[in-house]
Short mmCIF file of C-alpha atoms and ligand atoms in Angstrom, two decimals:
data_model
loop_
_atom_site.label_atom_id
_atom_site.label_comp_id
_atom_site.label_asym_id
_atom_site.label_seq_id
_atom_site.Cartn_x
_atom_site.Cartn_y
_atom_site.Cartn_z
CA MET A 1 -8.70 3.67 -31.52
CA PRO A 2 -10.71 7.06 -32.50
CA ASP A 3 -9.00 9.91 -30.50
CA SER A 4 -12.73 11.22 -30.00
CA LEU A 5 -16.38 10.13 -29.67
CA ILE A 6 -19.40 12.01 -30.47
CA VAL A 7 -21.92 11.56 -27.95
CA THR A 8 -25.42 12.49 -28.18
CA HIS A 9 -28.04 13.12 -25.15
CA PRO A 10 -31.14 11.04 -26.24
CA ALA A 11 -33.70 13.17 -24.60
CA SER A 12 -32.31 16.59 -25.78
CA ALA A 13 -30.50 15.51 -28.91
CA THR A 14 -27.69 17.71 -27.31
CA GLN A 15 -24.28 16.53 -29.26
CA ALA A 16 -20.81 17.01 -28.06
CA THR A 17 -17.41 15.84 -29.07
CA LEU A 18 -15.35 14.35 -26.24
CA ASN A 19 -11.64 14.02 -26.91
CA ILE A 20 -9.96 10.93 -25.53
CA THR A 21 -6.62 11.14 -23.82
CA GLU A 22 -4.83 8.10 -24.58
CA ALA A 23 -1.95 7.54 -22.04
CA SER A 24 -1.83 4.60 -19.87
CA ILE A 25 -5.58 4.35 -20.10
CA LYS A 26 -8.15 5.65 -22.33
CA ALA A 27 -10.39 8.54 -20.59
CA ALA A 28 -12.46 11.53 -21.48
CA ASP A 29 -13.10 14.68 -19.64
CA LEU A 30 -17.18 14.13 -19.06
CA ARG A 31 -16.92 17.94 -18.09
CA GLN A 32 -16.99 18.62 -21.97
CA PHE A 33 -20.38 17.20 -22.59
CA ARG A 34 -22.79 19.59 -21.09
CA ILE A 35 -26.97 18.74 -21.04
CA GLY A 36 -28.15 22.60 -20.94
CA ASP A 37 -25.85 24.33 -18.50
CA GLU A 38 -24.69 21.20 -16.66
CA PRO A 39 -21.97 18.82 -17.16
CA LEU A 40 -22.37 15.15 -17.56
CA ALA A 41 -21.62 13.51 -14.41
CA ALA A 42 -20.02 10.00 -14.38
CA PHE A 43 -21.79 7.40 -11.61
CA ASP A 44 -18.72 5.30 -10.47
CA PRO A 45 -18.95 4.07 -7.25
CA GLY A 46 -15.67 2.87 -5.89
CA PHE A 47 -13.84 4.89 -8.69
CA THR A 48 -13.40 1.73 -10.70
CA ASN A 49 -13.46 3.47 -13.91
CA THR A 50 -12.45 6.92 -12.83
CA ALA A 51 -9.20 8.68 -13.46
CA VAL A 52 -8.45 11.25 -10.90
CA CYS A 53 -5.11 12.67 -11.71
CA HIS A 54 -2.39 12.71 -14.34
CA SER A 55 0.63 10.79 -12.47
CA ALA A 56 4.21 10.15 -13.41
CA ILE A 57 5.32 8.08 -10.22
CA THR A 58 4.05 4.46 -10.77
CA TYR A 59 2.82 2.30 -14.09
CA ILE A 60 0.98 -0.66 -13.87
CA ASP A 61 -0.37 -2.70 -16.63
CA GLY A 62 -2.68 -5.41 -15.16
CA GLU A 63 -3.37 -7.28 -18.32
CA ALA A 64 0.53 -7.86 -18.86
CA GLY A 65 1.64 -7.89 -15.46
CA VAL A 66 3.71 -4.93 -15.37
CA LEU A 67 4.82 -2.61 -12.27
CA GLU A 68 7.12 0.16 -12.91
CA TYR A 69 8.54 2.86 -10.71
CA ARG A 70 9.32 5.88 -12.55
CA GLY A 71 9.73 3.83 -15.53
CA TYR A 72 11.83 1.06 -14.06
CA PRO A 73 10.52 -2.35 -14.01
CA ILE A 74 9.93 -3.42 -10.31
CA ALA A 75 12.05 -6.94 -10.78
CA GLU A 76 15.32 -4.78 -11.67
CA LEU A 77 14.86 -2.46 -8.56
CA ALA A 78 14.29 -5.32 -6.43
CA GLU A 79 17.39 -7.01 -7.66
CA LYS A 80 19.69 -3.98 -7.72
CA SER A 81 18.36 -1.44 -5.64
CA THR A 82 17.55 -0.61 -1.79
CA TYR A 83 14.65 0.63 -0.08
CA LEU A 84 15.79 4.17 0.45
CA GLU A 85 17.01 4.39 -2.98
CA VAL A 86 13.66 3.43 -4.33
CA ALA A 87 12.18 6.00 -1.84
CA TRP A 88 14.47 8.86 -3.33
CA LEU A 89 13.31 7.73 -6.87
CA LEU A 90 9.55 7.78 -6.30
CA LEU A 91 10.02 11.04 -4.56
CA ASN A 92 12.57 12.87 -7.24
CA GLY A 93 11.72 10.97 -10.23
CA GLU A 94 15.41 9.93 -11.08
CA LEU A 95 17.83 7.33 -9.37
CA PRO A 96 20.27 9.11 -6.97
CA THR A 97 23.78 9.61 -7.66
CA THR A 98 25.92 7.88 -5.28
CA ALA A 99 26.58 11.28 -3.44
CA GLU A 100 22.94 11.99 -3.34
CA LEU A 101 22.00 8.62 -2.09
CA GLU A 102 24.59 8.80 0.88
CA ALA A 103 23.43 12.16 1.90
CA TRP A 104 19.74 11.06 1.83
CA GLU A 105 20.71 7.93 3.80
CA GLN A 106 22.39 10.41 6.35
CA ARG A 107 19.51 12.58 6.64
CA VAL A 108 16.96 9.96 7.19
CA THR A 109 19.24 8.41 9.81
CA VAL A 110 19.26 11.74 11.67
CA HIS A 111 15.42 11.85 11.76
CA ARG A 112 14.86 8.15 12.93
CA ARG A 113 14.22 9.19 16.74
CA VAL A 114 10.62 10.27 17.81
CA PRO A 115 10.11 12.89 20.17
CA GLU A 116 9.82 11.74 23.75
CA GLU A 117 6.25 13.03 24.26
CA VAL A 118 5.38 10.45 21.44
CA LYS A 119 6.07 7.78 23.98
CA THR A 120 3.23 9.11 26.20
CA VAL A 121 0.82 8.75 23.44
CA LEU A 122 1.82 5.01 23.06
CA ALA A 123 1.53 4.39 26.94
CA GLY A 124 -2.08 5.44 26.63
CA PHE A 125 -3.05 2.56 24.64
CA PRO A 126 -4.11 -0.66 26.20
CA ALA A 127 -1.56 -3.63 25.56
CA SER A 128 -4.13 -5.60 23.36
CA ALA A 129 -4.21 -2.27 21.17
CA HIS A 130 -3.73 -3.25 17.16
CA PRO A 131 -0.10 -2.00 16.06
CA MET A 132 -2.06 -0.16 13.23
CA THR A 133 -4.09 1.86 15.61
CA ILE A 134 -0.86 2.65 17.39
CA LEU A 135 0.74 3.67 14.32
CA MET A 136 -2.20 5.47 12.62
CA SER A 137 -2.47 7.69 16.09
CA SER A 138 1.43 8.12 16.54
CA VAL A 139 1.61 9.80 12.83
CA ALA A 140 -1.22 12.06 13.37
CA SER A 141 0.43 13.35 16.50
CA PHE A 142 3.55 14.11 14.34
CA TYR A 143 1.83 17.44 13.07
CA SER A 144 1.69 18.53 16.77
CA PHE A 145 5.37 18.64 16.98
CA TYR A 146 6.29 19.41 13.72
CA PRO A 147 3.54 22.06 12.63
CA ASP A 148 6.08 23.34 9.87
CA ALA A 149 4.65 20.61 7.94
CA ARG A 150 1.64 22.73 7.24
CA ASN A 151 3.89 25.09 5.14
CA PHE A 152 3.84 22.49 2.46
CA ASP A 153 4.01 25.14 -0.51
CA ASP A 154 7.52 25.58 0.64
CA PRO A 155 9.91 23.02 -0.73
CA GLU A 156 12.19 23.03 2.37
CA SER A 157 9.11 22.51 4.73
CA ARG A 158 7.90 19.91 2.46
CA SER A 159 11.14 18.07 2.36
CA ARG A 160 11.68 18.08 6.09
CA ALA A 161 8.17 16.60 6.66
CA LEU A 162 8.70 14.01 3.73
CA VAL A 163 12.22 12.81 5.52
CA ARG A 164 10.60 12.74 9.13
CA LEU A 165 7.81 10.50 7.87
CA ILE A 166 10.17 7.98 6.13
CA ALA A 167 12.42 8.09 9.09
CA LYS A 168 10.27 7.69 11.79
CA MET A 169 7.60 4.98 10.60
CA PRO A 170 10.01 2.10 11.38
CA THR A 171 10.57 3.36 14.86
CA ILE A 172 7.03 3.79 15.70
CA ALA A 173 6.15 0.28 14.04
CA ALA A 174 8.79 -1.23 15.99
CA TYR A 175 7.58 0.49 19.32
CA ALA A 176 4.06 -0.54 18.39
CA PHE A 177 5.47 -4.23 18.20
CA ARG A 178 7.31 -4.10 21.58
CA LYS A 179 4.36 -2.41 23.29
CA GLY A 180 2.57 -5.55 22.43
CA ARG A 181 4.62 -7.87 23.74
CA GLY A 182 5.15 -5.94 27.05
CA GLU A 183 8.95 -5.16 26.00
CA ASP A 184 11.04 -2.11 26.46
CA TYR A 185 11.66 0.04 23.16
CA VAL A 186 15.02 -0.32 21.52
CA ALA A 187 16.18 3.08 20.32
CA PRO A 188 17.61 3.32 16.86
CA ASP A 189 21.05 2.37 16.16
CA ASP A 190 22.56 4.99 13.64
CA ASP A 191 25.38 2.52 12.50
CA LEU A 192 22.81 0.24 10.82
CA GLY A 193 21.06 0.69 7.51
CA TYR A 194 17.33 1.46 7.37
CA CYS A 195 15.99 -2.20 7.07
CA ALA A 196 18.92 -3.49 9.41
CA ASN A 197 17.94 -0.88 12.15
CA PHE A 198 14.06 -1.85 11.77
CA LEU A 199 15.16 -5.46 12.46
CA HIS A 200 17.37 -4.32 15.57
CA MET A 201 14.59 -2.22 16.83
CA LEU A 202 11.80 -5.00 16.63
CA PHE A 203 13.93 -8.24 17.79
CA ALA A 204 17.06 -6.80 19.94
CA GLN A 205 16.94 -8.22 23.59
CA PRO A 206 18.75 -6.64 26.98
CA GLY A 207 22.51 -7.50 26.30
CA ARG A 208 21.81 -9.56 23.48
CA PRO A 209 21.71 -7.14 20.30
CA TYR A 210 19.86 -8.48 17.25
CA GLU A 211 22.00 -10.46 14.99
CA GLU A 212 21.43 -9.10 11.71
CA HIS A 213 21.68 -11.88 9.12
CA GLU A 214 22.61 -10.38 5.53
CA ARG A 215 20.25 -12.63 3.93
CA LEU A 216 17.45 -11.44 5.98
CA VAL A 217 18.03 -7.91 5.92
CA ARG A 218 18.19 -8.22 1.90
CA ALA A 219 14.83 -10.05 2.17
CA MET A 220 13.07 -7.12 4.08
CA GLU A 221 14.65 -4.53 1.68
CA VAL A 222 13.24 -6.44 -1.20
CA LEU A 223 9.76 -6.81 0.51
CA PHE A 224 9.86 -2.96 1.32
CA ILE A 225 10.80 -1.97 -2.41
CA LEU A 226 7.90 -4.13 -3.51
CA HIS A 227 5.44 -2.44 -1.07
CA ALA A 228 6.41 1.12 -1.81
CA ASP A 229 3.81 2.07 -4.15
CA HIS A 230 0.95 1.05 -6.03
CA GLU A 231 -0.67 3.91 -7.63
CA GLN A 232 -4.16 4.98 -6.93
CA ASN A 233 -5.32 2.30 -4.39
CA CYS A 234 -7.79 2.80 -1.50
CA SER A 235 -4.94 4.22 0.81
CA THR A 236 -3.31 6.58 -1.19
CA ASN A 237 -6.62 7.82 -2.65
CA ALA A 238 -7.39 8.61 1.06
CA VAL A 239 -3.77 10.27 1.52
CA ARG A 240 -4.59 12.38 -1.67
CA SER A 241 -8.19 13.27 -0.44
CA VAL A 242 -7.14 14.26 2.76
CA ALA A 243 -4.34 16.49 1.38
CA SER A 244 -7.01 18.23 -1.09
CA SER A 245 -8.33 20.20 1.88
CA GLY A 246 -4.81 21.66 2.60
CA ASN A 247 -3.57 19.05 5.24
CA ASP A 248 -0.14 18.44 6.40
CA LEU A 249 1.75 15.12 5.09
CA PHE A 250 1.43 13.31 8.50
CA THR A 251 -2.50 14.14 8.99
CA CYS A 252 -2.72 12.77 5.46
CA CYS A 253 -0.56 9.55 6.04
CA SER A 254 -2.35 8.74 9.37
CA ALA A 255 -5.74 8.72 6.95
CA GLY A 256 -3.63 6.53 4.54
CA ILE A 257 -2.73 4.25 7.49
CA GLY A 258 -6.32 3.82 8.41
CA ALA A 259 -7.42 3.12 4.88
CA LEU A 260 -4.87 0.25 4.48
CA HIS A 261 -6.02 -1.22 7.96
CA GLY A 262 -9.23 -2.40 6.35
CA PRO A 263 -9.23 -6.23 5.63
CA LEU A 264 -10.18 -5.85 1.84
CA HIS A 265 -6.68 -3.74 1.45
CA GLY A 266 -4.01 -4.46 3.36
CA GLY A 267 -5.20 -7.68 5.47
CA ALA A 268 -5.30 -10.58 2.83
CA ASN A 269 -1.87 -12.05 3.58
CA GLU A 270 -3.07 -12.67 7.09
CA ALA A 271 -6.15 -14.47 5.71
CA VAL A 272 -3.49 -16.62 3.43
CA LEU A 273 -1.78 -18.12 6.59
CA LYS A 274 -5.45 -18.69 8.10
CA MET A 275 -6.36 -20.40 4.95
CA LEU A 276 -3.30 -22.67 4.81
CA ARG A 277 -3.60 -23.60 8.66
CA GLU A 278 -7.27 -24.64 7.95
CA ILE A 279 -6.51 -26.91 5.01
CA GLY A 280 -3.75 -28.47 7.26
CA SER A 281 -2.01 -30.69 4.65
CA VAL A 282 -1.26 -31.08 1.25
CA ASP A 283 -3.67 -34.25 0.60
CA ARG A 284 -6.56 -31.88 1.42
CA VAL A 285 -5.68 -29.42 -1.18
CA PRO A 286 -7.82 -30.95 -3.91
CA GLU A 287 -11.22 -30.81 -1.55
CA PHE A 288 -10.19 -27.27 -0.69
CA ILE A 289 -10.00 -26.31 -4.64
CA GLU A 290 -13.49 -28.12 -5.08
CA GLY A 291 -14.71 -25.91 -2.18
CA VAL A 292 -13.80 -22.88 -3.88
CA LYS A 293 -15.16 -23.76 -7.23
CA ALA A 294 -18.22 -24.65 -5.56
CA GLY A 295 -18.26 -21.16 -3.99
CA LYS A 296 -17.80 -22.48 -0.25
CA ALA A 297 -14.68 -20.32 -0.03
CA ARG A 298 -12.15 -17.97 -1.84
CA MET A 299 -8.57 -18.54 -2.49
CA MET A 300 -6.98 -15.92 -0.45
CA GLY A 301 -3.82 -14.45 -1.96
CA PHE A 302 -5.37 -15.25 -5.51
CA GLY A 303 -7.29 -12.79 -8.02
CA HIS A 304 -6.85 -8.92 -8.12
CA ARG A 305 -8.70 -6.00 -9.20
CA VAL A 306 -6.01 -4.94 -11.48
CA TYR A 307 -3.59 -7.84 -12.34
CA LYS A 308 -5.38 -10.31 -14.56
CA ASN A 309 -1.53 -11.89 -14.93
CA TYR A 310 0.65 -13.01 -12.35
CA ASP A 311 1.07 -9.94 -10.08
CA PRO A 312 4.99 -9.23 -10.67
CA ARG A 313 5.60 -8.91 -6.95
CA ALA A 314 4.15 -12.26 -6.15
CA LYS A 315 7.02 -13.84 -8.34
CA ILE A 316 9.50 -11.95 -6.62
CA ILE A 317 8.38 -12.72 -3.20
CA LYS A 318 8.28 -16.29 -4.07
CA LYS A 319 11.89 -16.41 -4.89
CA SER A 320 12.77 -14.49 -1.44
CA VAL A 321 10.67 -17.47 0.48
CA GLU A 322 13.33 -19.63 -0.56
CA ASP A 323 16.10 -17.40 0.55
CA VAL A 324 14.46 -16.73 3.94
CA PHE A 325 13.59 -20.22 4.56
CA GLU A 326 17.28 -21.56 4.01
CA ILE A 327 18.09 -19.49 7.44
CA THR A 328 15.11 -19.44 9.23
CA GLY A 329 13.98 -23.23 8.58
CA VAL A 330 11.07 -24.19 6.12
CA ASN A 331 7.64 -23.21 7.40
CA PRO A 332 5.56 -26.44 6.88
CA LEU A 333 2.80 -24.33 5.19
CA LEU A 334 5.06 -23.59 2.18
CA LYS A 335 4.30 -27.05 0.83
CA ILE A 336 0.35 -26.53 0.87
CA ALA A 337 0.87 -22.97 -0.71
CA LEU A 338 2.95 -24.65 -3.47
CA GLU A 339 0.32 -27.02 -4.30
CA LEU A 340 -2.56 -24.69 -4.01
CA GLU A 341 -0.51 -22.73 -6.49
CA ARG A 342 0.08 -25.45 -8.87
CA HIS A 343 -3.67 -26.18 -8.69
CA GLY A 344 -4.51 -22.57 -9.17
CA LEU A 345 -2.35 -21.94 -12.21
CA GLU A 346 -3.87 -25.56 -14.16
CA ASP A 347 -7.46 -25.62 -13.16
CA ASP A 348 -10.00 -24.09 -15.74
CA TYR A 349 -11.92 -22.18 -13.03
CA PHE A 350 -9.03 -19.84 -12.04
CA VAL A 351 -7.37 -19.96 -15.62
CA SER A 352 -10.73 -18.67 -17.27
CA ARG A 353 -11.21 -15.99 -14.49
CA ARG A 354 -7.65 -15.01 -14.91
CA LEU A 355 -6.93 -15.70 -11.09
CA TYR A 356 -3.22 -15.69 -10.48
CA PRO A 357 -1.28 -15.38 -7.03
CA ASN A 358 -1.01 -11.64 -5.92
CA VAL A 359 1.33 -9.98 -3.46
CA ASP A 360 -0.12 -11.26 -0.59
CA PHE A 361 -0.07 -15.15 -1.59
CA TYR A 362 3.54 -15.62 -0.19
CA SER A 363 4.38 -12.72 2.11
CA GLY A 364 2.76 -13.59 5.08
CA LEU A 365 4.98 -16.94 5.07
CA ILE A 366 7.85 -15.04 5.15
CA TYR A 367 6.65 -12.40 7.91
CA GLU A 368 5.94 -15.25 9.91
CA ALA A 369 9.54 -17.22 9.39
CA LEU A 370 10.79 -13.65 10.43
CA GLY A 371 8.91 -14.07 13.71
CA PHE A 372 6.37 -11.55 13.21
CA PRO A 373 2.87 -12.13 14.52
CA PRO A 374 -0.17 -12.04 11.90
CA GLU A 375 -1.05 -8.40 13.39
CA MET A 376 2.05 -6.88 12.27
CA PHE A 377 1.73 -7.91 8.63
CA THR A 378 -0.48 -4.66 7.45
CA VAL A 379 2.13 -2.64 9.68
CA LEU A 380 4.82 -4.27 7.58
CA PHE A 381 2.56 -2.87 4.30
CA ALA A 382 2.50 0.76 5.91
CA VAL A 383 6.07 1.28 6.55
CA PRO A 384 7.40 1.10 3.18
CA ARG A 385 4.14 2.59 1.83
CA ALA A 386 5.13 5.83 3.52
CA SER A 387 7.49 6.57 0.67
CA GLY A 388 4.66 6.18 -1.92
CA TRP A 389 2.31 8.17 0.16
CA ALA A 390 4.83 10.80 0.58
CA ALA A 391 5.60 10.79 -3.32
CA GLN A 392 1.86 10.94 -4.10
CA TYR A 393 1.22 13.72 -1.51
CA GLN A 394 3.89 15.81 -3.24
CA GLU A 395 2.65 15.09 -6.58
CA PHE A 396 -0.85 16.24 -5.62
CA ILE A 397 0.29 19.13 -3.72
CA THR A 398 2.30 20.60 -6.71
CA ASP A 399 -0.29 19.79 -9.51
CA PRO A 400 -2.26 22.94 -10.63
CA GLU A 401 -4.97 20.58 -12.00
CA GLN A 402 -6.12 19.41 -8.67
CA LYS A 403 -8.86 20.74 -6.14
CA ILE A 404 -10.48 19.92 -2.90
CA VAL A 405 -12.06 16.42 -3.48
CA ARG A 406 -15.70 16.66 -3.60
CA PRO A 407 -17.65 13.99 -5.51
CA LYS A 408 -21.09 14.41 -6.26
CA GLN A 409 -24.14 12.04 -5.42
CA ILE A 410 -27.45 11.22 -6.94
CA TYR A 411 -29.94 12.01 -4.52
CA THR A 412 -32.83 9.51 -4.27
CA GLY A 413 -34.40 10.56 -1.08
CA HIS A 414 -37.45 13.05 -0.27
CA ARG A 415 -37.84 16.68 -1.10
CA THR A 416 -38.90 19.70 0.94
CA ARG A 417 -41.38 18.51 3.27
CA SER A 418 -42.99 20.55 5.98
CA TYR A 419 -42.25 19.71 9.92
CA PRO A 420 -45.49 18.23 11.08
CA ALA A 421 -47.56 21.05 12.88
CA ASP A 422 -48.50 19.04 15.87
CA GLY A 423 -44.64 18.25 16.21
CA PRO A 424 -43.01 14.61 16.42
CA ARG A 425 -44.81 11.41 15.99
N1 ACO B 1 -10.70 -17.32 -4.98
C1 ACO B 1 -11.88 -17.72 -5.85
N2 ACO B 1 -12.64 -17.02 -6.77
C2 ACO B 1 -12.40 -15.78 -7.05
C3 ACO B 1 -11.24 -15.30 -6.64
C4 ACO B 1 -10.53 -16.25 -5.34
N3 ACO B 1 -9.59 -15.56 -4.56
N4 ACO B 1 -11.06 -14.06 -6.78
C5 ACO B 1 -12.14 -13.89 -7.68
N5 ACO B 1 -12.77 -14.96 -8.00
C6 ACO B 1 -14.04 -15.08 -8.72
C7 ACO B 1 -15.04 -14.59 -8.31
O1 ACO B 1 -15.78 -15.46 -7.54
C8 ACO B 1 -15.88 -14.13 -9.78
O2 ACO B 1 -16.51 -15.31 -10.07
P1 ACO B 1 -17.59 -15.65 -11.20
O3 ACO B 1 -17.36 -14.60 -12.28
O4 ACO B 1 -17.67 -16.98 -11.57
O5 ACO B 1 -18.65 -14.80 -9.91
C9 ACO B 1 -14.49 -13.87 -10.51
O6 ACO B 1 -13.43 -14.67 -10.28
C10 ACO B 1 -14.20 -12.11 -10.46
O7 ACO B 1 -14.16 -11.92 -9.06
P2 ACO B 1 -14.35 -10.45 -8.57
O8 ACO B 1 -14.67 -10.64 -7.18
O9 ACO B 1 -15.30 -9.84 -9.60
O10 ACO B 1 -13.03 -9.80 -9.10
P3 ACO B 1 -12.56 -8.48 -8.48
O11 ACO B 1 -11.58 -7.87 -9.47
O12 ACO B 1 -13.75 -7.69 -7.87
O13 ACO B 1 -12.01 -8.95 -7.08
C11 ACO B 1 -10.36 -9.39 -5.47
C12 ACO B 1 -10.58 -8.88 -6.62
C13 ACO B 1 -10.97 -8.70 -4.28
C14 ACO B 1 -8.69 -9.16 -4.97
C15 ACO B 1 -10.62 -11.00 -5.38
O14 ACO B 1 -9.95 -11.49 -6.50
C16 ACO B 1 -10.44 -11.59 -4.20
O15 ACO B 1 -11.12 -11.50 -3.20
N6 ACO B 1 -9.36 -12.18 -3.92
C17 ACO B 1 -8.72 -12.82 -2.45
C18 ACO B 1 -8.54 -11.86 -1.58
C19 ACO B 1 -7.14 -11.21 -1.83
O16 ACO B 1 -6.19 -12.05 -1.77
N7 ACO B 1 -7.11 -9.88 -1.66
C20 ACO B 1 -5.65 -9.24 -1.90
C21 ACO B 1 -5.51 -8.46 -3.21
S1 ACO B 1 -4.04 -7.90 -3.47
C22 ACO B 1 -4.02 -6.34 -2.54
O17 ACO B 1 -4.91 -5.78 -2.17
C23 ACO B 1 -2.73 -5.70 -2.12
#
């Protein structure tokens, strides 16, 4: 692989040597190539082939099906770590010591409650409001209560905002869930860990506290670890873009939640359940597969823009499915999912296109078994992603290479015209 490319502009015969940085991807800084005074611009809708930053947080090798946070393989973290430990890792670059972890857990616990006035923000929404809309607005409102978050150049202020965000996301998510069901809010229980407390705030009933089951709490920890970060995806890019104009963490994460809410990003697990219900029984799977091959439907939960191999997160979730179903009882849709996967891994249509199960293929089945309605699925993605957004925000804010985000356009419209002398037509 050459470490530079010589590029010639055909019309002007201008030549330049582009140095190629080879780290996780091969990239060249196109600004080095000038045509006259102008640097060469890349035309790249959707940034599908553009690196926008150097980052040391999350590594993905889509060809090999590898995902690592700060160099630790996702499977090891899912097996041995907790969500809050992973959040610390993402933010600080190293695993915490026992003392650091204990202090971090206590700090997060102290900040779980949300200001009373936020409840009036929630009260203004109709009962039918989507919980992602409530989450997005409530997180944006945090800036009114914690304006210190704008002092992001000060590490102390920045750290206060990071911990508040991570601590309060589950509380707001649980309140949004209960509001939709017309139920009173349940305050955080400081004696419970992060995920156990989340389940408590979601499902406890008056006089009947949520009976936490160790294996269900662990399944939630694992799902949270798997969703904590995924480098420069659409919502992270939204967080970084909004940060680039000098915004506080809460405003940026509110934008991230908005981006995640779109069905092309956070909503596929909901679509998987819909697909499984429509198929209805295992014996109808071959007919469905034929429909997919004929272009009549997509196999939801299959395929990924980056992974051209089994999504490492899907493998781990598949294991958790069995664990959860042992306690909650088996969701009959699982048999259909397994049969679909078997076809997908054997059929040449999927094999030749390198389509494998992604993170969403099995996660909806678990969420449903835990008692969540489909509209909560994306919320369950957003809550743990807060730590990834926070880490990416922090990296952006402290990166001297970064500037306000301002892509170029290729203008194709009219040029300088005169307004009609006799007025509008
Ligand atoms: N079912 C059937 N065929 C598929 C699927 C699928 N799920 N995904 C891709 N293909 C086919 C396409 O039809 C295309 O075939 P062709 O070459 O004959 O035209 C080929 O595979 C390449 O597909 P693209 O759409 O170009 O792949 P891209 O990388 O743009 O799309 C995407 C990735 C959007 C995830 C796609 O695989 C998809 O729609 N999957 C289903 C939705 C889904 O599960 N999304 C969740 C992704 S994970 C996440 O966002 C957290």
